[in-house]
């Protein structure tokens, strides 16, 4: 029996088997200001030191303002958390891309763009969207703060082997249908807990055809169907993206790395615990209508009229929160906020897609549209390409990098009751601010919504 | 971590599915740099109005219900990896959460916090919800050494699964760090023979 990609990488990282659990080695540990302070404290309380500071990279992203980053942070609690990260990194010799650093940005944007993320690696971070890095053929997953301490102290975790699921998407995506629509479609079919306990490998011609940015969007949202992680076998697209990045192997070492990375794929006769197939042509531009990412539908579809009796309490609560009715279409609904950003969709390709559509157009007068680049590097590239001019001329506000209104830890909040079409990953109650109503969509849908000021069937607006 | 052996308690029912960690502890309360005090903001947006008044319709504000066991709908703890969710539940006095399944990261975080995620079948969960609604004073007994949930009024004991290592940890108050830092020789040996050193 052949091996799956997950098994190949997994087996290469097992230090020791302990009953049903395994001492599992972690190559890269990414940390940020919100889930690391208690871990550093725990380490100190136990008199431990970092196992290897060189395997950790830190950035400030969750809690940072997206305006005036050159000034001291106004909110004292946010400032103290960011200061604590700076202090801890200095004390323990951890490389930090803090505010003002040219490499600062959302942890899941900077890892890949700097070449820190590489195929075959195991990567963890105290953040559930760590699954993003799986786009490079890495085993990457989110952990809690106790586990952050464990990796700091031992470079290992004590965990169980996941079940394996393969999701194959064959065929070609329709015009206007993006990686975001693809993954929202899959999550809508599986439900918000449908992949719990599994590591998902995405395969098939539609996945192969995606850029690295698109693959990252897909893997990013694996957690939204409960998966422990998601990954895609590395290929020429992966290698071309990584080559020459600051932390990628160079010279002879690059050749050796690629030779190894080329062995990372699921063997033809590999077995999976679950297999699902989708036809890319059957996927349409998507939007969510409820309060978990599984509550999604085609833009021109209708909210289900009814659900299973056991699920009706949660379904009704969700629609009541959103102010929608069963069976309703969302077309024509007025939208007041558009947020383009987050570790799901804040990369240069996302900004290009928005700029390409809004060029020469203007947002609707009642819409507040903010666009938050994923990193300083994305921001720099956007400026180099003149995207900032296009976006500003269209009435979009281009901010500085951070997680921003995806989780509203900073000042970027959506007011109670207001609708926001957002390119982020979660539409949970209050996620974008207490009472905020989030509709998840692709950057293209978000851009068209900002211009029209309401939900429209975007197929009529494509060139 | 505190030891856990046996607990006899009433339970608080929250029959909502897919309760995500943003509900358990909203992100705006994650700015603390210590582990303490998160219980005050547990389920904050369900528990309090925007001006800080208790929402009387929410179960944690309902005097009929109380106890150290929380009963939640399926897929409890989905979403963000914030361990603060487990800390908030524990800090608010809960020692056990019962559901028909838990999101993976939450389950690990709960076990690392000393909070027992106790998984039962959908059918048992629904029966428990009905029983507690019928009589909020219903006692439940969680016995970790025998891995049983007993409902005396039903004269019934229901077994539950738990990894044997994690069970030992909870019973003795050990955590994974104690174990992992004693593996340094094995880890060093692994580093010498791994297929690719990043």
PDB file of N, CA, C and O in Angstrom, chain A residues 299-363:
ATOM      1  N   UNK A 299     -24.408  32.945  -4.643  1.00  0.00           N
ATOM      2  CA  UNK A 299     -24.914  34.321  -4.505  1.00  0.00           C
ATOM      3  C   UNK A 299     -26.358  34.486  -4.946  1.00  0.00           C
ATOM      4  O   UNK A 299     -27.115  35.230  -4.351  1.00  0.00           O
ATOM      5  N   UNK A 300     -26.709  33.795  -6.028  1.00  0.00           N
ATOM      6  CA  UNK A 300     -28.089  33.943  -6.503  1.00  0.00           C
ATOM      7  C   UNK A 300     -28.999  32.822  -6.014  1.00  0.00           C
ATOM      8  O   UNK A 300     -30.070  32.598  -6.555  1.00  0.00           O
ATOM      9  N   UNK A 301     -28.566  32.136  -4.958  1.00  0.00           N
ATOM     10  CA  UNK A 301     -29.389  31.080  -4.371  1.00  0.00           C
ATOM     11  C   UNK A 301     -30.315  31.637  -3.283  1.00  0.00           C
ATOM     12  O   UNK A 301     -30.456  32.845  -3.131  1.00  0.00           O
ATOM     13  N   UNK A 302     -30.935  30.724  -2.555  1.00  0.00           N
ATOM     14  CA  UNK A 302     -31.836  31.131  -1.471  1.00  0.00           C
ATOM     15  C   UNK A 302     -31.445  30.419  -0.185  1.00  0.00           C
ATOM     16  O   UNK A 302     -30.972  29.288  -0.220  1.00  0.00           O
ATOM     17  N   UNK A 303     -31.702  31.068   0.924  1.00  0.00           N
ATOM     18  CA  UNK A 303     -31.471  30.468   2.242  1.00  0.00           C
ATOM     19  C   UNK A 303     -32.406  29.252   2.350  1.00  0.00           C
ATOM     20  O   UNK A 303     -33.557  29.334   1.911  1.00  0.00           O
ATOM     21  N   UNK A 304     -31.931  28.134   2.917  1.00  0.00           N
ATOM     22  CA  UNK A 304     -32.815  26.961   3.017  1.00  0.00           C
ATOM     23  C   UNK A 304     -34.117  27.319   3.748  1.00  0.00           C
ATOM     24  O   UNK A 304     -34.122  28.168   4.644  1.00  0.00           O
ATOM     25  N   UNK A 305     -35.195  26.664   3.331  1.00  0.00           N
ATOM     26  CA  UNK A 305     -36.484  26.899   3.984  1.00  0.00           C
ATOM     27  C   UNK A 305     -36.537  26.224   5.335  1.00  0.00           C
ATOM     28  O   UNK A 305     -37.116  26.728   6.270  1.00  0.00           O
ATOM     29  N   UNK A 306     -35.947  25.042   5.405  1.00  0.00           N
ATOM     30  CA  UNK A 306     -35.928  24.340   6.687  1.00  0.00           C
ATOM     31  C   UNK A 306     -34.699  23.449   6.784  1.00  0.00           C
ATOM     32  O   UNK A 306     -34.085  23.114   5.780  1.00  0.00           O
ATOM     33  N   UNK A 307     -34.362  23.083   7.999  1.00  0.00           N
ATOM     34  CA  UNK A 307     -33.233  22.180   8.247  1.00  0.00           C
ATOM     35  C   UNK A 307     -33.747  21.027   9.108  1.00  0.00           C
ATOM     36  O   UNK A 307     -34.916  21.013   9.506  1.00  0.00           O
ATOM     37  N   UNK A 308     -32.875  20.089   9.410  1.00  0.00           N
ATOM     38  CA  UNK A 308     -33.252  18.976  10.288  1.00  0.00           C
ATOM     39  C   UNK A 308     -33.795  19.523  11.612  1.00  0.00           C
ATOM     40  O   UNK A 308     -33.328  20.554  12.096  1.00  0.00           O
ATOM     41  N   UNK A 309     -34.750  18.820  12.188  1.00  0.00           N
ATOM     42  CA  UNK A 309     -35.382  19.305  13.411  1.00  0.00           C
ATOM     43  C   UNK A 309     -34.345  19.551  14.519  1.00  0.00           C
ATOM     44  O   UNK A 309     -34.397  20.547  15.227  1.00  0.00           O
ATOM     45  N   UNK A 310     -33.362  18.624  14.598  1.00  0.00           N
ATOM     46  CA  UNK A 310     -32.351  18.744  15.657  1.00  0.00           C
ATOM     47  C   UNK A 310     -31.506  20.009  15.494  1.00  0.00           C
ATOM     48  O   UNK A 310     -30.907  20.493  16.442  1.00  0.00           O
ATOM     49  N   UNK A 311     -31.454  20.536  14.266  1.00  0.00           N
ATOM     50  CA  UNK A 311     -30.615  21.717  14.019  1.00  0.00           C
ATOM     51  C   UNK A 311     -31.420  23.009  13.971  1.00  0.00           C
ATOM     52  O   UNK A 311     -30.860  24.082  13.755  1.00  0.00           O
ATOM     53  N   UNK A 312     -32.728  22.913  14.164  1.00  0.00           N
ATOM     54  CA  UNK A 312     -33.574  24.083  13.912  1.00  0.00           C
ATOM     55  C   UNK A 312     -33.374  25.205  14.938  1.00  0.00           C
ATOM     56  O   UNK A 312     -33.461  26.379  14.586  1.00  0.00           O
ATOM     57  N   UNK A 313     -33.073  24.869  16.186  1.00  0.00           N
ATOM     58  CA  UNK A 313     -32.881  25.921  17.199  1.00  0.00           C
ATOM     59  C   UNK A 313     -31.687  26.804  16.807  1.00  0.00           C
ATOM     60  O   UNK A 313     -31.769  28.034  16.786  1.00  0.00           O
ATOM     61  N   UNK A 314     -30.577  26.137  16.442  1.00  0.00           N
ATOM     62  CA  UNK A 314     -29.371  26.884  16.056  1.00  0.00           C
ATOM     63  C   UNK A 314     -29.590  27.657  14.754  1.00  0.00           C
ATOM     64  O   UNK A 314     -29.129  28.790  14.609  1.00  0.00           O
ATOM     65  N   UNK A 315     -30.292  27.043  13.817  1.00  0.00           N
ATOM     66  CA  UNK A 315     -30.573  27.677  12.520  1.00  0.00           C
ATOM     67  C   UNK A 315     -31.418  28.942  12.726  1.00  0.00           C
ATOM     68  O   UNK A 315     -31.095  30.012  12.200  1.00  0.00           O
ATOM     69  N   UNK A 316     -32.476  28.822  13.512  1.00  0.00           N
ATOM     70  CA  UNK A 316     -33.355  29.975  13.756  1.00  0.00           C
ATOM     71  C   UNK A 316     -32.609  31.094  14.480  1.00  0.00           C
ATOM     72  O   UNK A 316     -32.755  32.273  14.152  1.00  0.00           O
ATOM     73  N   UNK A 317     -31.785  30.705  15.466  1.00  0.00           N
ATOM     74  CA  UNK A 317     -31.010  31.692  16.229  1.00  0.00           C
ATOM     75  C   UNK A 317     -30.079  32.452  15.283  1.00  0.00           C
ATOM     76  O   UNK A 317     -29.945  33.666  15.362  1.00  0.00           O
ATOM     77  N   UNK A 318     -29.476  31.695  14.379  1.00  0.00           N
ATOM     78  CA  UNK A 318     -28.527  32.264  13.434  1.00  0.00           C
ATOM     79  C   UNK A 318     -29.212  33.262  12.493  1.00  0.00           C
ATOM     80  O   UNK A 318     -28.741  34.383  12.301  1.00  0.00           O
ATOM     81  N   UNK A 319     -30.357  32.855  11.916  1.00  0.00           N
ATOM     82  CA  UNK A 319     -31.051  33.758  10.985  1.00  0.00           C
ATOM     83  C   UNK A 319     -31.603  34.983  11.704  1.00  0.00           C
ATOM     84  O   UNK A 319     -31.610  36.085  11.158  1.00  0.00           O
ATOM     85  N   UNK A 320     -32.023  34.781  12.936  1.00  0.00           N
ATOM     86  CA  UNK A 320     -32.525  35.918  13.708  1.00  0.00           C
ATOM     87  C   UNK A 320     -31.397  36.939  13.922  1.00  0.00           C
ATOM     88  O   UNK A 320     -31.589  38.141  13.779  1.00  0.00           O
ATOM     89  N   UNK A 321     -30.205  36.427  14.244  1.00  0.00           N
ATOM     90  CA  UNK A 321     -29.056  37.307  14.441  1.00  0.00           C
ATOM     91  C   UNK A 321     -28.755  38.093  13.156  1.00  0.00           C
ATOM     92  O   UNK A 321     -28.466  39.288  13.184  1.00  0.00           O
ATOM     93  N   UNK A 322     -28.832  37.374  12.027  1.00  0.00           N
ATOM     94  CA  UNK A 322     -28.493  38.002  10.744  1.00  0.00           C
ATOM     95  C   UNK A 322     -29.616  38.884  10.201  1.00  0.00           C
ATOM     96  O   UNK A 322     -29.410  39.666   9.273  1.00  0.00           O
ATOM     97  N   UNK A 323     -30.818  38.716  10.727  1.00  0.00           N
ATOM     98  CA  UNK A 323     -31.950  39.490  10.215  1.00  0.00           C
ATOM     99  C   UNK A 323     -32.448  38.963   8.880  1.00  0.00           C
ATOM    100  O   UNK A 323     -32.973  39.724   8.061  1.00  0.00           O
ATOM    101  N   UNK A 324     -32.292  37.656   8.646  1.00  0.00           N
ATOM    102  CA  UNK A 324     -32.741  37.037   7.403  1.00  0.00           C
ATOM    103  C   UNK A 324     -33.852  36.030   7.700  1.00  0.00           C
ATOM    104  O   UNK A 324     -34.006  35.567   8.839  1.00  0.00           O
ATOM    105  N   UNK A 325     -34.605  35.692   6.650  1.00  0.00           N
ATOM    106  CA  UNK A 325     -35.699  34.731   6.815  1.00  0.00           C
ATOM    107  C   UNK A 325     -35.404  33.465   6.010  1.00  0.00           C
ATOM    108  O   UNK A 325     -34.744  33.534   4.967  1.00  0.00           O
ATOM    109  N   UNK A 326     -35.906  32.317   6.468  1.00  0.00           N
ATOM    110  CA  UNK A 326     -35.731  31.086   5.693  1.00  0.00           C
ATOM    111  C   UNK A 326     -36.311  31.274   4.282  1.00  0.00           C
ATOM    112  O   UNK A 326     -37.332  31.946   4.117  1.00  0.00           O
ATOM    113  N   UNK A 327     -35.631  30.718   3.288  1.00  0.00           N
ATOM    114  CA  UNK A 327     -36.120  30.783   1.909  1.00  0.00           C
ATOM    115  C   UNK A 327     -35.800  32.090   1.193  1.00  0.00           C
ATOM    116  O   UNK A 327     -36.044  32.232  -0.006  1.00  0.00           O
ATOM    117  N   UNK A 328     -35.229  33.051   1.925  1.00  0.00           N
ATOM    118  CA  UNK A 328     -34.983  34.371   1.347  1.00  0.00           C
ATOM    119  C   UNK A 328     -33.773  34.375   0.399  1.00  0.00           C
ATOM    120  O   UNK A 328     -32.818  33.643   0.609  1.00  0.00           O
ATOM    121  N   UNK A 329     -33.834  35.247  -0.611  1.00  0.00           N
ATOM    122  CA  UNK A 329     -32.665  35.513  -1.460  1.00  0.00           C
ATOM    123  C   UNK A 329     -31.962  36.744  -0.892  1.00  0.00           C
ATOM    124  O   UNK A 329     -32.611  37.619  -0.321  1.00  0.00           O
ATOM    125  N   UNK A 330     -30.642  36.811  -1.058  1.00  0.00           N
ATOM    126  CA  UNK A 330     -29.919  37.987  -0.542  1.00  0.00           C
ATOM    127  C   UNK A 330     -29.746  39.074  -1.606  1.00  0.00           C
ATOM    128  O   UNK A 330     -29.277  40.166  -1.303  1.00  0.00           O
ATOM    129  N   UNK A 331     -30.117  38.758  -2.831  1.00  0.00           N
ATOM    130  CA  UNK A 331     -29.926  39.736  -3.912  1.00  0.00           C
ATOM    131  C   UNK A 331     -30.696  41.018  -3.601  1.00  0.00           C
ATOM    132  O   UNK A 331     -31.855  40.974  -3.192  1.00  0.00           O
ATOM    133  N   UNK A 332     -30.019  42.127  -3.778  1.00  0.00           N
ATOM    134  CA  UNK A 332     -30.671  43.422  -3.531  1.00  0.00           C
ATOM    135  C   UNK A 332     -30.489  43.957  -2.120  1.00  0.00           C
ATOM    136  O   UNK A 332     -30.783  45.123  -1.851  1.00  0.00           O
ATOM    137  N   UNK A 333     -29.981  43.138  -1.182  1.00  0.00           N
ATOM    138  CA  UNK A 333     -29.787  43.592   0.203  1.00  0.00           C
ATOM    139  C   UNK A 333     -28.745  44.715   0.247  1.00  0.00           C
ATOM    140  O   UNK A 333     -27.646  44.572  -0.314  1.00  0.00           O
ATOM    141  N   UNK A 334     -29.091  45.781   0.937  1.00  0.00           N
ATOM    142  CA  UNK A 334     -28.133  46.883   1.055  1.00  0.00           C
ATOM    143  C   UNK A 334     -27.013  46.510   2.016  1.00  0.00           C
ATOM    144  O   UNK A 334     -27.243  45.916   3.065  1.00  0.00           O
ATOM    145  N   UNK A 335     -25.787  46.874   1.634  1.00  0.00           N
ATOM    146  CA  UNK A 335     -24.596  46.577   2.438  1.00  0.00           C
ATOM    147  C   UNK A 335     -23.906  47.898   2.756  1.00  0.00           C
ATOM    148  O   UNK A 335     -23.722  48.733   1.866  1.00  0.00           O
ATOM    149  N   UNK A 336     -23.513  48.081   4.011  1.00  0.00           N
ATOM    150  CA  UNK A 336     -22.867  49.344   4.389  1.00  0.00           C
ATOM    151  C   UNK A 336     -21.353  49.252   4.609  1.00  0.00           C
ATOM    152  O   UNK A 336     -20.678  50.261   4.650  1.00  0.00           O
ATOM    153  N   UNK A 337     -20.874  48.023   4.788  1.00  0.00           N
ATOM    154  CA  UNK A 337     -19.434  47.856   5.032  1.00  0.00           C
ATOM    155  C   UNK A 337     -18.860  46.752   4.154  1.00  0.00           C
ATOM    156  O   UNK A 337     -19.495  45.716   3.957  1.00  0.00           O
ATOM    157  N   UNK A 338     -17.660  47.020   3.656  1.00  0.00           N
ATOM    158  CA  UNK A 338     -16.927  46.002   2.913  1.00  0.00           C
ATOM    159  C   UNK A 338     -15.522  45.946   3.501  1.00  0.00           C
ATOM    160  O   UNK A 338     -14.855  46.976   3.641  1.00  0.00           O
ATOM    161  N   UNK A 339     -15.135  44.732   3.902  1.00  0.00           N
ATOM    162  CA  UNK A 339     -13.783  44.557   4.462  1.00  0.00           C
ATOM    163  C   UNK A 339     -13.005  43.582   3.587  1.00  0.00           C
ATOM    164  O   UNK A 339     -13.424  42.443   3.379  1.00  0.00           O
ATOM    165  N   UNK A 340     -11.883  44.065   3.069  1.00  0.00           N
ATOM    166  CA  UNK A 340     -11.013  43.199   2.272  1.00  0.00           C
ATOM    167  C   UNK A 340      -9.699  43.071   3.026  1.00  0.00           C
ATOM    168  O   UNK A 340      -8.984  44.052   3.240  1.00  0.00           O
ATOM    169  N   UNK A 341      -9.428  41.867   3.491  1.00  0.00           N
ATOM    170  CA  UNK A 341      -8.231  41.636   4.280  1.00  0.00           C
ATOM    171  C   UNK A 341      -8.279  40.262   4.917  1.00  0.00           C
ATOM    172  O   UNK A 341      -9.021  39.394   4.461  1.00  0.00           O
ATOM    173  N   UNK A 342      -7.453  40.037   5.951  1.00  0.00           N
ATOM    174  CA  UNK A 342      -7.344  38.793   6.731  1.00  0.00           C
ATOM    175  C   UNK A 342      -6.379  37.796   6.104  1.00  0.00           C
ATOM    176  O   UNK A 342      -6.011  37.924   4.935  1.00  0.00           O
ATOM    177  N   UNK A 343      -6.005  36.780   6.889  1.00  0.00           N
ATOM    178  CA  UNK A 343      -5.076  35.760   6.393  1.00  0.00           C
ATOM    179  C   UNK A 343      -5.680  34.939   5.261  1.00  0.00           C
ATOM    180  O   UNK A 343      -4.979  34.180   4.599  1.00  0.00           O
ATOM    181  N   UNK A 344      -6.982  35.092   5.012  1.00  0.00           N
ATOM    182  CA  UNK A 344      -7.624  34.359   3.911  1.00  0.00           C
ATOM    183  C   UNK A 344      -7.410  35.084   2.581  1.00  0.00           C
ATOM    184  O   UNK A 344      -7.098  34.472   1.571  1.00  0.00           O
ATOM    185  N   UNK A 345      -7.595  36.391   2.568  1.00  0.00           N
ATOM    186  CA  UNK A 345      -7.584  37.150   1.314  1.00  0.00           C
ATOM    187  C   UNK A 345      -6.994  38.546   1.474  1.00  0.00           C
ATOM    188  O   UNK A 345      -7.722  39.545   1.383  1.00  0.00           O
ATOM    189  N   UNK A 346      -5.700  38.639   1.730  1.00  0.00           N
ATOM    190  CA  UNK A 346      -5.081  39.969   1.828  1.00  0.00           C
ATOM    191  C   UNK A 346      -3.759  39.994   1.090  1.00  0.00           C
ATOM    192  O   UNK A 346      -2.914  40.836   1.344  1.00  0.00           O
ATOM    193  N   UNK A 347      -3.593  39.035   0.183  1.00  0.00           N
ATOM    194  CA  UNK A 347      -2.319  38.933  -0.542  1.00  0.00           C
ATOM    195  C   UNK A 347      -2.376  39.773  -1.815  1.00  0.00           C
ATOM    196  O   UNK A 347      -3.431  40.251  -2.197  1.00  0.00           O
ATOM    197  N   UNK A 348      -1.238  39.898  -2.451  1.00  0.00           N
ATOM    198  CA  UNK A 348      -1.154  40.825  -3.585  1.00  0.00           C
ATOM    199  C   UNK A 348      -2.170  40.471  -4.675  1.00  0.00           C
ATOM    200  O   UNK A 348      -2.798  41.344  -5.267  1.00  0.00           O
ATOM    201  N   UNK A 349      -2.378  39.167  -4.876  1.00  0.00           N
ATOM    202  CA  UNK A 349      -3.332  38.752  -5.912  1.00  0.00           C
ATOM    203  C   UNK A 349      -4.750  39.230  -5.571  1.00  0.00           C
ATOM    204  O   UNK A 349      -5.528  39.578  -6.467  1.00  0.00           O
ATOM    205  N   UNK A 350      -5.076  39.227  -4.281  1.00  0.00           N
ATOM    206  CA  UNK A 350      -6.402  39.681  -3.851  1.00  0.00           C
ATOM    207  C   UNK A 350      -6.559  41.183  -4.106  1.00  0.00           C
ATOM    208  O   UNK A 350      -7.594  41.642  -4.574  1.00  0.00           O
ATOM    209  N   UNK A 351      -5.502  41.937  -3.774  1.00  0.00           N
ATOM    210  CA  UNK A 351      -5.555  43.384  -3.997  1.00  0.00           C
ATOM    211  C   UNK A 351      -5.627  43.702  -5.488  1.00  0.00           C
ATOM    212  O   UNK A 351      -6.346  44.610  -5.905  1.00  0.00           O
ATOM    213  N   UNK A 352      -4.906  42.890  -6.277  1.00  0.00           N
ATOM    214  CA  UNK A 352      -4.960  43.093  -7.736  1.00  0.00           C
ATOM    215  C   UNK A 352      -6.371  42.835  -8.257  1.00  0.00           C
ATOM    216  O   UNK A 352      -6.870  43.573  -9.118  1.00  0.00           O
ATOM    217  N   UNK A 353      -7.003  41.781  -7.764  1.00  0.00           N
ATOM    218  CA  UNK A 353      -8.352  41.446  -8.237  1.00  0.00           C
ATOM    219  C   UNK A 353      -9.331  42.571  -7.922  1.00  0.00           C
ATOM    220  O   UNK A 353     -10.169  42.937  -8.752  1.00  0.00           O
ATOM    221  N   UNK A 354      -9.206  43.138  -6.734  1.00  0.00           N
ATOM    222  CA  UNK A 354     -10.096  44.229  -6.345  1.00  0.00           C
ATOM    223  C   UNK A 354      -9.812  45.454  -7.212  1.00  0.00           C
ATOM    224  O   UNK A 354     -10.727  46.058  -7.792  1.00  0.00           O
ATOM    225  N   UNK A 355      -8.523  45.788  -7.332  1.00  0.00           N
ATOM    226  CA  UNK A 355      -8.147  46.979  -8.105  1.00  0.00           C
ATOM    227  C   UNK A 355      -8.575  46.844  -9.567  1.00  0.00           C
ATOM    228  O   UNK A 355      -9.069  47.806 -10.170  1.00  0.00           O
ATOM    229  N   UNK A 356      -8.421  45.640 -10.131  1.00  0.00           N
ATOM    230  CA  UNK A 356      -8.782  45.439 -11.538  1.00  0.00           C
ATOM    231  C   UNK A 356     -10.261  45.734 -11.751  1.00  0.00           C
ATOM    232  O   UNK A 356     -10.654  46.304 -12.765  1.00  0.00           O
ATOM    233  N   UNK A 357     -11.095  45.357 -10.777  1.00  0.00           N
ATOM    234  CA  UNK A 357     -12.537  45.595 -10.952  1.00  0.00           C
ATOM    235  C   UNK A 357     -12.919  47.052 -10.686  1.00  0.00           C
ATOM    236  O   UNK A 357     -13.706  47.639 -11.425  1.00  0.00           O
ATOM    237  N   UNK A 358     -12.350  47.641  -9.642  1.00  0.00           N
ATOM    238  CA  UNK A 358     -12.822  48.984  -9.254  1.00  0.00           C
ATOM    239  C   UNK A 358     -12.152  50.116 -10.045  1.00  0.00           C
ATOM    240  O   UNK A 358     -12.562  51.270  -9.925  1.00  0.00           O
ATOM    241  N   UNK A 359     -11.169  49.774 -10.861  1.00  0.00           N
ATOM    242  CA  UNK A 359     -10.463  50.812 -11.636  1.00  0.00           C
ATOM    243  C   UNK A 359     -11.481  51.612 -12.466  1.00  0.00           C
ATOM    244  O   UNK A 359     -12.260  51.039 -13.232  1.00  0.00           O
ATOM    245  N   UNK A 360     -11.466  52.919 -12.280  1.00  0.00           N
ATOM    246  CA  UNK A 360     -12.390  53.776 -13.039  1.00  0.00           C
ATOM    247  C   UNK A 360     -13.809  53.786 -12.492  1.00  0.00           C
ATOM    248  O   UNK A 360     -14.691  54.422 -13.047  1.00  0.00           O
ATOM    249  N   UNK A 361     -14.048  53.025 -11.417  1.00  0.00           N
ATOM    250  CA  UNK A 361     -15.383  53.029 -10.792  1.00  0.00           C
ATOM    251  C   UNK A 361     -15.250  53.677  -9.410  1.00  0.00           C
ATOM    252  O   UNK A 361     -14.161  53.996  -8.959  1.00  0.00           O
ATOM    253  N   UNK A 362     -16.377  53.800  -8.717  1.00  0.00           N
ATOM    254  CA  UNK A 362     -16.342  54.346  -7.361  1.00  0.00           C
ATOM    255  C   UNK A 362     -17.276  53.557  -6.479  1.00  0.00           C
ATOM    256  O   UNK A 362     -18.322  53.106  -6.929  1.00  0.00           O
ATOM    257  N   UNK A 363     -16.904  53.397  -5.227  1.00  0.00           N
ATOM    258  CA  UNK A 363     -17.780  52.700  -4.277  1.00  0.00           C
ATOM    259  C   UNK A 363     -19.086  53.476  -4.132  1.00  0.00           C
ATOM    260  O   UNK A 363     -19.120  54.689  -4.340  1.00  0.00           O
TER     261      UNK A 363
END
